[in-house]
Amino acid sequence: MSQRVYLAGPFFSNAQIERLDKVNALLTANETIGYIYEPRAHQNDEIVSKYPSMHEAMQSKEWQVATYRADVQAMHQADVIVAVFDFDVEGGNVRPDEGTIWEMGYAIAIGKPVVIVEFSQNDEPMNLMLAGSYTAYFWGTEDIKKLVNYNFIDLPYHGTEKEVF
């Protein structure tokens, strides 16, 4: 038996993509995971091909609706949501991406466990509602490496020492 993972996280910069790639590699190496859905790999190419650029396609209602529906369907089909919290760390913004937070909240609402991954070990306290909703929280580069051996079938609690407000 293996789990299906929905890998949430921003992919608007090279640094964000690099973080997603690192998490994806660890999840791929984990023997309890059988499939990983990463939204950036599902950009509705048939719609994008109608436009001169990806940016223009993303501005279209057709692409937005199709992408939203595909991602929501993928969350329903997943067994667990893994959410990469880091957004614009390089720009000094330690707050998580709004889309990732929405995906997390939706996952909780439909009864899916959430595993949070945060590379930046900042002193920013965590909101109570986020702190109360995760199954596991991997915080910092060394802790994140443990994803490769985490049991995504039993989903044991893995907490963090972050301050909560």
Coordinates of N, CA, C and O in Angstrom, one line a residue:
M1 N 0.8 -1.2 0.0 CA 0.0 0.0 0.0 C 0.9 1.2 0.0 O 1.9 1.3 0.7
S2 N 0.5 2.2 -0.8 CA 1.3 3.5 -0.8 C 0.3 4.6 -0.9 O -0.9 4.5 -1.4
Q3 N 0.7 5.8 -0.5 CA -0.1 7.0 -0.5 C 0.0 7.9 -1.7 O 1.1 7.9 -2.3
R4 N -1.0 8.6 -2.0 CA -1.0 9.6 -3.0 C -0.9 10.9 -2.3 O -1.7 11.3 -1.4
V5 N 0.1 11.7 -2.8 CA 0.4 13.0 -2.2 C 0.0 14.1 -3.1 O 0.3 14.1 -4.3
Y6 N -0.6 15.2 -2.6 CA -0.8 16.5 -3.3 C 0.3 17.4 -2.8 O 0.3 17.7 -1.6
L7 N 1.2 17.8 -3.6 CA 2.3 18.7 -3.1 C 2.0 20.1 -3.4 O 2.1 20.6 -4.6
A8 N 1.6 20.9 -2.4 CA 1.2 22.3 -2.5 C 2.4 23.2 -2.2 O 3.2 22.9 -1.4
G9 N 2.5 24.3 -2.9 CA 3.5 25.3 -2.7 C 3.7 26.2 -3.8 O 3.3 25.9 -5.0
P10 N 4.2 27.4 -3.6 CA 4.3 28.4 -4.7 C 5.4 28.0 -5.6 O 6.4 27.4 -5.2
F11 N 5.2 28.4 -6.9 CA 6.3 28.1 -7.9 C 6.4 29.3 -8.8 O 6.5 29.1 -10.1
F12 N 6.5 30.5 -8.2 CA 6.6 31.7 -9.0 C 8.1 32.2 -9.2 O 8.3 33.2 -9.8
S13 N 9.0 31.6 -8.5 CA 10.4 32.0 -8.6 C 11.3 30.7 -8.7 O 10.9 29.6 -8.3
N14 N 12.5 30.9 -9.1 CA 13.5 29.8 -9.1 C 13.7 29.2 -7.8 O 13.8 28.0 -7.6
A15 N 13.8 30.0 -6.7 CA 14.0 29.5 -5.4 C 12.8 28.7 -4.9 O 13.0 27.7 -4.3
Q16 N 11.6 29.1 -5.2 CA 10.4 28.3 -4.8 C 10.4 27.0 -5.6 O 10.1 26.0 -5.0
I17 N 10.7 27.0 -6.8 CA 10.8 25.8 -7.6 C 11.9 24.9 -7.1 O 11.7 23.6 -7.0
E18 N 13.0 25.4 -6.7 CA 14.1 24.6 -6.1 C 13.6 23.9 -4.8 O 13.9 22.7 -4.6
R19 N 12.9 24.6 -4.0 CA 12.4 24.0 -2.8 C 11.4 22.9 -3.1 O 11.4 21.8 -2.5
L20 N 10.5 23.1 -4.0 CA 9.5 22.1 -4.4 C 10.3 20.9 -5.0 O 9.9 19.7 -4.7
D21 N 11.3 21.1 -5.8 CA 12.0 20.0 -6.3 C 12.7 19.2 -5.2 O 12.8 17.9 -5.3
K22 N 13.3 19.8 -4.2 CA 13.9 19.1 -3.1 C 12.9 18.3 -2.4 O 13.2 17.1 -2.0
V23 N 11.7 18.8 -2.1 CA 10.7 18.1 -1.4 C 10.2 16.9 -2.2 O 10.0 15.8 -1.8
N24 N 10.0 17.2 -3.5 CA 9.5 16.2 -4.4 C 10.5 15.0 -4.5 O 10.1 13.8 -4.5
A25 N 11.8 15.3 -4.5 CA 12.8 14.2 -4.5 C 12.8 13.4 -3.3 O 12.9 12.2 -3.3
L26 N 12.6 14.0 -2.1 CA 12.5 13.3 -0.9 C 11.2 12.4 -0.8 O 11.3 11.3 -0.4
L27 N 10.1 13.0 -1.3 CA 8.9 12.2 -1.3 C 9.0 11.0 -2.3 O 8.5 10.0 -2.0
T28 N 9.6 11.3 -3.4 CA 9.8 10.2 -4.4 C 10.6 9.1 -3.9 O 10.3 7.9 -4.2
A29 N 11.6 9.4 -3.0 CA 12.4 8.3 -2.5 C 11.7 7.6 -1.3 O 12.3 6.6 -0.8
N30 N 10.6 8.1 -0.8 CA 9.9 7.5 0.3 C 9.1 6.3 -0.1 O 8.2 6.5 -1.0
E31 N 9.3 5.2 0.5 CA 8.7 4.0 0.0 C 7.2 3.9 0.4 O 6.5 3.0 -0.2
T32 N 6.7 4.8 1.2 CA 5.3 4.8 1.5 C 4.4 5.7 0.6 O 3.2 5.8 0.8
I33 N 5.1 6.3 -0.4 CA 4.4 7.1 -1.3 C 4.5 6.5 -2.7 O 5.5 6.1 -3.2
G34 N 3.3 6.5 -3.3 CA 3.2 5.9 -4.7 C 3.0 6.9 -5.8 O 3.3 6.6 -6.9
Y35 N 2.4 8.0 -5.5 CA 2.1 9.0 -6.5 C 2.2 10.4 -5.9 O 1.7 10.6 -4.8
I36 N 2.7 11.4 -6.7 CA 2.8 12.8 -6.2 C 2.2 13.6 -7.3 O 2.6 13.6 -8.5
Y37 N 1.2 14.4 -6.9 CA 0.5 15.4 -7.8 C 1.1 16.7 -7.4 O 1.0 17.2 -6.3
E38 N 1.8 17.3 -8.4 CA 2.3 18.7 -8.2 C 1.7 19.6 -9.2 O 1.8 19.5 -10.4
P39 N 0.9 20.6 -8.7 CA 0.1 21.5 -9.6 C 1.0 22.1 -10.7 O 0.5 22.2 -11.8
R40 N 2.2 22.4 -10.4 CA 3.0 23.1 -11.5 C 3.2 22.2 -12.7 O 3.5 22.6 -13.8
A41 N 3.1 20.9 -12.5 CA 3.3 19.9 -13.6 C 2.0 19.7 -14.4 O 2.0 18.9 -15.3
H42 N 0.9 20.3 -13.9 CA -0.4 20.1 -14.5 C -1.0 21.5 -14.8 O -1.9 22.0 -14.2
Q43 N -0.5 22.1 -15.9 CA -0.8 23.5 -16.2 C -1.8 23.6 -17.4 O -1.9 24.6 -18.0
N44 N -2.5 22.5 -17.7 CA -3.5 22.5 -18.8 C -2.9 23.0 -20.1 O -3.3 24.0 -20.7
D45 N -1.9 22.2 -20.5 CA -1.2 22.5 -21.8 C -2.1 22.7 -23.0 O -1.7 23.6 -23.8
E46 N -3.2 22.0 -23.0 CA -4.1 22.2 -24.2 C -4.7 23.6 -24.2 O -4.9 24.2 -25.3
I47 N -4.9 24.2 -23.1 CA -5.3 25.6 -23.0 C -4.2 26.6 -23.2 O -4.3 27.5 -24.0
V48 N -3.0 26.3 -22.6 CA -1.9 27.2 -22.7 C -1.4 27.3 -24.2 O -1.1 28.4 -24.6
S49 N -1.6 26.2 -24.9 CA -1.1 26.2 -26.3 C -2.0 27.2 -27.2 O -1.5 27.6 -28.3
K50 N -3.1 27.6 -26.7 CA -3.9 28.6 -27.4 C -3.4 30.0 -27.3 O -3.9 30.9 -28.0
Y51 N -2.5 30.3 -26.4 CA -2.0 31.6 -26.1 C -0.5 31.8 -26.4 O 0.2 30.8 -26.4
P52 N -0.1 33.1 -26.7 CA 1.3 33.3 -27.0 C 2.3 33.0 -25.9 O 3.4 32.7 -26.1
S53 N 1.8 33.1 -24.6 CA 2.7 32.8 -23.5 C 1.9 32.2 -22.3 O 0.7 32.3 -22.3
M54 N 2.6 31.6 -21.4 CA 2.0 31.0 -20.2 C 1.3 32.2 -19.4 O 0.2 32.0 -18.9
H55 N 2.0 33.3 -19.4 CA 1.5 34.4 -18.6 C 0.1 34.8 -19.2 O -0.9 35.1 -18.4
E56 N 0.0 34.9 -20.5 CA -1.3 35.3 -21.1 C -2.4 34.2 -20.8 O -3.5 34.5 -20.6
A57 N -2.0 32.9 -20.9 CA -2.9 31.8 -20.6 C -3.4 31.9 -19.2 O -4.6 31.8 -18.9
M58 N -2.5 32.2 -18.2 CA -2.9 32.3 -16.8 C -3.9 33.5 -16.6 O -4.7 33.4 -15.6
Q59 N -3.9 34.4 -17.4 CA -4.9 35.6 -17.3 C -6.3 35.2 -17.8 O -7.2 35.9 -17.6
S60 N -6.4 34.1 -18.5 CA -7.7 33.7 -19.1 C -8.6 33.0 -18.1 O -8.1 32.3 -17.3
K61 N -9.8 33.3 -18.2 CA -10.8 32.7 -17.3 C -10.8 31.1 -17.6 O -10.9 30.3 -16.6
E62 N -10.6 30.8 -18.8 CA -10.6 29.3 -19.2 C -9.5 28.6 -18.4 O -9.8 27.5 -17.8
W63 N -8.3 29.1 -18.4 CA -7.2 28.5 -17.7 C -7.4 28.5 -16.2 O -7.2 27.5 -15.5
Q64 N -7.9 29.6 -15.7 CA -8.1 29.7 -14.2 C -9.1 28.7 -13.7 O -8.9 28.0 -12.7
V65 N -10.2 28.6 -14.4 CA -11.3 27.7 -14.0 C -10.8 26.2 -14.1 O -11.0 25.4 -13.2
A66 N -10.1 25.9 -15.3 CA -9.6 24.5 -15.5 C -8.6 24.2 -14.4 O -8.6 23.0 -13.9
T67 N -7.7 25.1 -14.1 CA -6.6 24.8 -13.1 C -7.2 24.7 -11.7 O -6.9 23.7 -11.0
Y68 N -8.1 25.5 -11.4 CA -8.8 25.4 -10.1 C -9.5 24.1 -9.9 O -9.3 23.3 -8.9
R69 N -10.2 23.7 -10.9 CA -11.0 22.4 -10.9 C -10.1 21.2 -10.8 O -10.3 20.3 -10.1
A70 N -9.0 21.2 -11.6 CA -8.0 20.1 -11.6 C -7.3 20.0 -10.3 O -7.2 18.9 -9.7
D71 N -7.0 21.1 -9.7 CA -6.3 21.1 -8.4 C -7.2 20.6 -7.3 O -6.8 19.8 -6.4
V72 N -8.4 21.1 -7.3 CA -9.4 20.6 -6.3 C -9.7 19.1 -6.4 O -9.7 18.4 -5.4
Q73 N -9.8 18.7 -7.6 CA -10.1 17.2 -7.9 C -8.8 16.4 -7.4 O -9.0 15.4 -6.8
A74 N -7.6 16.9 -7.6 CA -6.4 16.2 -7.2 C -6.4 16.2 -5.7 O -5.9 15.1 -5.1
M75 N -6.8 17.2 -5.0 CA -6.8 17.2 -3.5 C -7.8 16.1 -3.0 O -7.5 15.4 -2.1
H76 N -8.9 16.0 -3.7 CA -9.9 14.9 -3.3 C -9.3 13.5 -3.5 O -9.6 12.6 -2.7
Q77 N -8.5 13.4 -4.6 CA -8.0 12.1 -4.9 C -6.7 11.7 -4.0 O -6.3 10.6 -3.9
A78 N -6.1 12.7 -3.4 CA -4.9 12.5 -2.6 C -5.3 11.9 -1.3 O -6.4 12.1 -0.8
D79 N -4.3 11.2 -0.7 CA -4.4 10.7 0.7 C -3.9 11.7 1.7 O -4.4 11.7 2.8
V80 N -3.0 12.5 1.3 CA -2.4 13.5 2.2 C -1.9 14.7 1.4 O -1.5 14.6 0.2
I81 N -1.9 15.8 2.0 CA -1.4 17.1 1.4 C -0.1 17.4 2.1 O 0.0 17.5 3.3
V82 N 0.9 17.7 1.3 CA 2.2 18.2 1.8 C 2.3 19.6 1.3 O 2.2 19.9 0.1
A83 N 2.4 20.5 2.2 CA 2.4 22.0 1.9 C 3.8 22.6 2.2 O 4.2 22.6 3.4
V84 N 4.4 23.2 1.2 CA 5.7 23.9 1.4 C 5.3 25.3 1.7 O 4.7 26.0 0.9
F85 N 5.7 25.7 2.9 CA 5.3 27.0 3.5 C 6.1 28.2 2.9 O 5.6 29.3 2.9
D86 N 7.3 28.0 2.6 CA 8.2 29.2 2.2 C 7.6 29.8 1.0 O 7.4 29.2 0.0
F87 N 7.5 31.2 1.0 CA 7.0 31.9 -0.1 C 8.0 32.8 -0.7 O 8.8 32.4 -1.6
D88 N 8.2 34.0 -0.2 CA 9.2 34.9 -0.7 C 10.3 35.2 0.4 O 10.5 36.3 0.7
V89 N 10.9 34.1 0.9 CA 11.9 34.2 1.9 C 13.1 35.1 1.4 O 13.6 35.9 2.2
E90 N 13.4 34.9 0.2 CA 14.5 35.7 -0.4 C 14.2 37.2 -0.4 O 15.1 38.0 -0.3
G91 N 13.0 37.6 -0.5 CA 12.5 39.0 -0.4 C 12.2 39.5 1.0 O 11.7 40.6 1.2
G92 N 12.5 38.6 2.0 CA 12.2 39.0 3.4 C 10.8 38.7 3.9 O 10.4 39.1 5.0
N93 N 10.0 38.1 3.1 CA 8.6 37.8 3.4 C 8.5 36.4 4.0 O 8.6 35.4 3.2
V94 N 8.4 36.2 5.2 CA 8.3 34.9 5.8 C 6.9 34.3 5.9 O 6.7 33.2 6.4
R95 N 5.9 35.0 5.6 CA 4.5 34.6 5.6 C 4.3 33.5 4.5 O 4.8 33.7 3.4
P96 N 3.5 32.5 4.7 CA 3.2 31.5 3.7 C 2.4 32.1 2.5 O 1.7 33.1 2.6
D97 N 2.5 31.4 1.4 CA 1.7 31.8 0.2 C 0.2 31.6 0.4 O -0.2 30.6 1.0
E98 N -0.5 32.6 0.0 CA -2.0 32.5 0.2 C -2.6 31.3 -0.5 O -3.5 30.7 0.1
G99 N -2.2 30.9 -1.7 CA -2.8 29.8 -2.3 C -2.5 28.5 -1.6 O -3.3 27.6 -1.4
T100 N -1.3 28.4 -1.0 CA -0.9 27.2 -0.2 C -1.7 27.1 1.0 O -2.2 26.0 1.4
I101 N -2.0 28.3 1.7 CA -2.8 28.3 2.9 C -4.2 27.9 2.5 O -4.9 27.1 3.3
W102 N -4.7 28.3 1.4 CA -6.1 27.9 1.0 C -6.1 26.4 0.8 O -7.1 25.7 1.2
E103 N -5.1 25.9 0.1 CA -5.1 24.4 -0.2 C -5.1 23.6 1.1 O -5.7 22.6 1.3
M104 N -4.3 24.1 2.1 CA -4.3 23.5 3.4 C -5.6 23.5 4.1 O -6.1 22.5 4.6
G105 N -6.3 24.7 4.1 CA -7.6 24.8 4.7 C -8.6 23.9 4.0 O -9.4 23.2 4.7
Y106 N -8.6 23.8 2.7 CA -9.5 23.0 2.0 C -9.2 21.5 2.3 O -10.2 20.8 2.5
A107 N -8.0 21.2 2.4 CA -7.6 19.8 2.7 C -8.2 19.4 4.1 O -8.8 18.3 4.3
I108 N -8.0 20.3 5.1 CA -8.6 20.0 6.4 C -10.1 19.9 6.3 O -10.7 19.0 6.9
A109 N -10.7 20.7 5.5 CA -12.2 20.7 5.4 C -12.7 19.4 4.8 O -13.8 18.9 5.2
I110 N -11.9 18.8 3.9 CA -12.4 17.5 3.3 C -11.7 16.3 4.0 O -11.8 15.2 3.5
G111 N -11.1 16.5 5.2 CA -10.6 15.4 6.0 C -9.3 14.8 5.6 O -9.0 13.7 5.9
K112 N -8.5 15.6 4.9 CA -7.2 15.1 4.5 C -6.1 15.6 5.5 O -6.1 16.7 5.9
P113 N -5.2 14.7 5.9 CA -4.1 15.1 6.8 C -3.1 16.0 6.0 O -3.0 15.9 4.8
V114 N -2.5 17.0 6.7 CA -1.6 17.9 6.2 C -0.2 17.8 6.8 O -0.1 17.8 8.0
V115 N 0.8 17.7 6.0 CA 2.2 17.8 6.4 C 2.8 19.1 5.9 O 2.7 19.4 4.7
I116 N 3.3 19.9 6.8 CA 3.9 21.1 6.5 C 5.4 21.0 6.4 O 6.0 20.3 7.2
V117 N 6.0 21.7 5.4 CA 7.4 21.7 5.2 C 7.8 23.2 5.2 O 7.2 24.0 4.4
E118 N 8.8 23.6 6.0 CA 9.2 24.9 6.0 C 10.8 24.9 6.1 O 11.3 24.5 7.0
F119 N 11.4 25.4 5.0 CA 12.9 25.5 5.0 C 13.4 26.6 5.9 O 14.4 26.4 6.6
S120 N 12.8 27.7 5.9 CA 13.3 28.9 6.7 C 13.0 28.7 8.1 O 11.9 28.5 8.6
Q121 N 14.1 28.7 8.9 CA 14.0 28.6 10.4 C 13.9 30.0 11.0 O 14.9 30.4 11.6
N122 N 12.9 30.7 10.7 CA 12.7 32.1 11.2 C 12.0 32.1 12.6 O 11.6 31.0 13.1
D123 N 12.0 33.2 13.2 CA 11.4 33.4 14.5 C 9.9 33.8 14.5 O 9.3 34.1 15.5
E124 N 9.3 33.7 13.3 CA 7.9 34.1 13.1 C 7.0 33.1 13.8 O 7.1 31.9 13.5
P125 N 6.2 33.6 14.7 CA 5.3 32.6 15.3 C 4.2 32.1 14.3 O 3.9 32.7 13.3
M126 N 3.7 31.0 14.7 CA 2.7 30.3 13.8 C 1.3 30.6 14.3 O 1.0 30.5 15.5
N127 N 0.4 30.9 13.4 CA -1.0 31.1 13.8 C -1.6 29.8 14.4 O -1.4 28.7 13.9
L128 N -2.4 30.0 15.4 CA -3.0 28.9 16.1 C -3.8 28.0 15.2 O -3.8 26.7 15.3
M129 N -4.5 28.5 14.2 CA -5.3 27.7 13.3 C -4.5 26.8 12.4 O -4.8 25.7 12.1
L130 N -3.3 27.3 12.1 CA -2.4 26.5 11.3 C -1.7 25.5 12.2 O -1.6 24.3 11.8
A131 N -1.3 25.9 13.4 CA -0.7 25.0 14.3 C -1.6 23.9 14.7 O -1.1 22.7 14.9
G132 N -2.9 24.1 14.8 CA -3.8 23.1 15.2 C -4.2 22.1 14.1 O -4.8 21.1 14.4
S133 N -3.8 22.4 12.9 CA -4.3 21.7 11.8 C -3.4 20.7 11.1 O -3.8 19.8 10.4
Y134 N -2.1 20.7 11.5 CA -1.2 19.8 10.8 C -1.0 18.5 11.5 O -1.2 18.4 12.7
T135 N -0.6 17.5 10.8 CA -0.3 16.2 11.3 C 1.2 16.1 11.6 O 1.6 15.5 12.5
A136 N 2.0 16.7 10.7 CA 3.4 16.7 10.8 C 4.0 18.0 10.3 O 3.4 18.6 9.4
Y137 N 5.0 18.5 11.0 CA 5.7 19.8 10.6 C 7.2 19.6 10.5 O 7.8 19.3 11.5
F138 N 7.7 19.7 9.3 CA 9.2 19.5 9.1 C 9.7 20.9 8.9 O 9.4 21.6 8.0
W139 N 10.6 21.3 9.9 CA 11.1 22.7 10.0 C 12.6 22.8 9.9 O 13.3 22.3 10.8
G140 N 13.1 23.3 8.9 CA 14.5 23.5 8.7 C 15.1 22.4 7.8 O 14.5 21.3 7.7
T141 N 16.2 22.6 7.2 CA 16.8 21.7 6.2 C 17.0 20.3 6.8 O 16.7 19.3 6.1
E142 N 17.6 20.2 8.0 CA 17.9 18.9 8.5 C 16.6 18.1 8.8 O 16.6 16.9 8.6
D143 N 15.6 18.8 9.4 CA 14.4 18.1 9.7 C 13.7 17.7 8.4 O 13.1 16.6 8.4
I144 N 13.7 18.5 7.4 CA 13.1 18.2 6.1 C 13.6 16.9 5.5 O 12.9 16.1 4.9
K145 N 14.9 16.6 5.7 CA 15.5 15.4 5.2 C 14.8 14.2 5.7 O 14.9 13.1 5.1
K146 N 14.1 14.3 6.8 CA 13.4 13.1 7.5 C 12.2 12.7 6.7 O 11.6 11.7 6.9
L147 N 11.8 13.6 5.7 CA 10.6 13.2 4.9 C 10.8 11.9 4.1 O 9.9 11.1 3.9
V148 N 12.1 11.6 3.8 CA 12.4 10.4 3.0 C 12.0 9.1 3.8 O 11.7 8.1 3.2
N149 N 12.0 9.2 5.1 CA 11.7 8.0 6.0 C 10.4 8.1 6.7 O 10.0 7.2 7.5
Y150 N 9.7 9.3 6.6 CA 8.4 9.5 7.3 C 7.4 8.5 6.8 O 7.3 8.2 5.6
N151 N 6.6 7.9 7.7 CA 5.6 6.9 7.4 C 4.3 7.6 7.0 O 3.5 8.0 7.8
F152 N 4.1 7.8 5.7 CA 2.9 8.5 5.2 C 1.7 7.6 5.2 O 0.6 8.0 4.9
I153 N 1.8 6.3 5.6 CA 0.7 5.5 5.8 C 0.1 5.6 7.2 O -1.1 5.9 7.3
D154 N 0.9 5.6 8.2 CA 0.5 5.7 9.6 C 0.4 7.2 10.0 O -0.4 7.5 10.9
L155 N 1.1 8.1 9.3 CA 1.1 9.5 9.6 C 1.3 9.9 11.1 O 0.4 10.5 11.7
P156 N 2.4 9.5 11.7 CA 2.6 9.8 13.1 C 2.8 11.3 13.3 O 3.3 12.0 12.3
Y157 N 2.4 11.8 14.4 CA 2.5 13.3 14.7 C 4.0 13.6 14.7 O 4.8 12.9 15.3
H158 N 4.4 14.7 14.1 CA 5.8 15.2 14.1 C 5.7 16.7 14.3 O 5.3 17.4 13.3
G159 N 5.9 17.1 15.5 CA 5.6 18.6 15.8 C 6.8 19.5 15.6 O 7.9 19.0 15.2
T160 N 6.6 20.7 15.9 CA 7.6 21.7 15.8 C 7.7 22.5 17.1 O 6.7 22.5 17.9
E161 N 8.8 23.2 17.3 CA 8.9 24.0 18.5 C 8.6 25.5 18.3 O 8.8 26.4 19.1
K162 N 8.0 25.8 17.1 CA 7.6 27.2 16.8 C 6.7 27.7 17.8 O 5.8 27.0 18.2
E163 N 6.8 29.0 18.1 CA 5.9 29.7 19.0 C 4.5 29.8 18.3 O 4.5 30.0 17.0
V164 N 3.5 29.7 19.0 CA 2.1 29.8 18.4 C 1.4 31.0 19.0 O 1.5 31.3 20.2
F165 N 0.7 31.7 18.2 CA -0.1 32.9 18.7 C -1.5 32.7 18.3 O -1.9 32.0 17.4

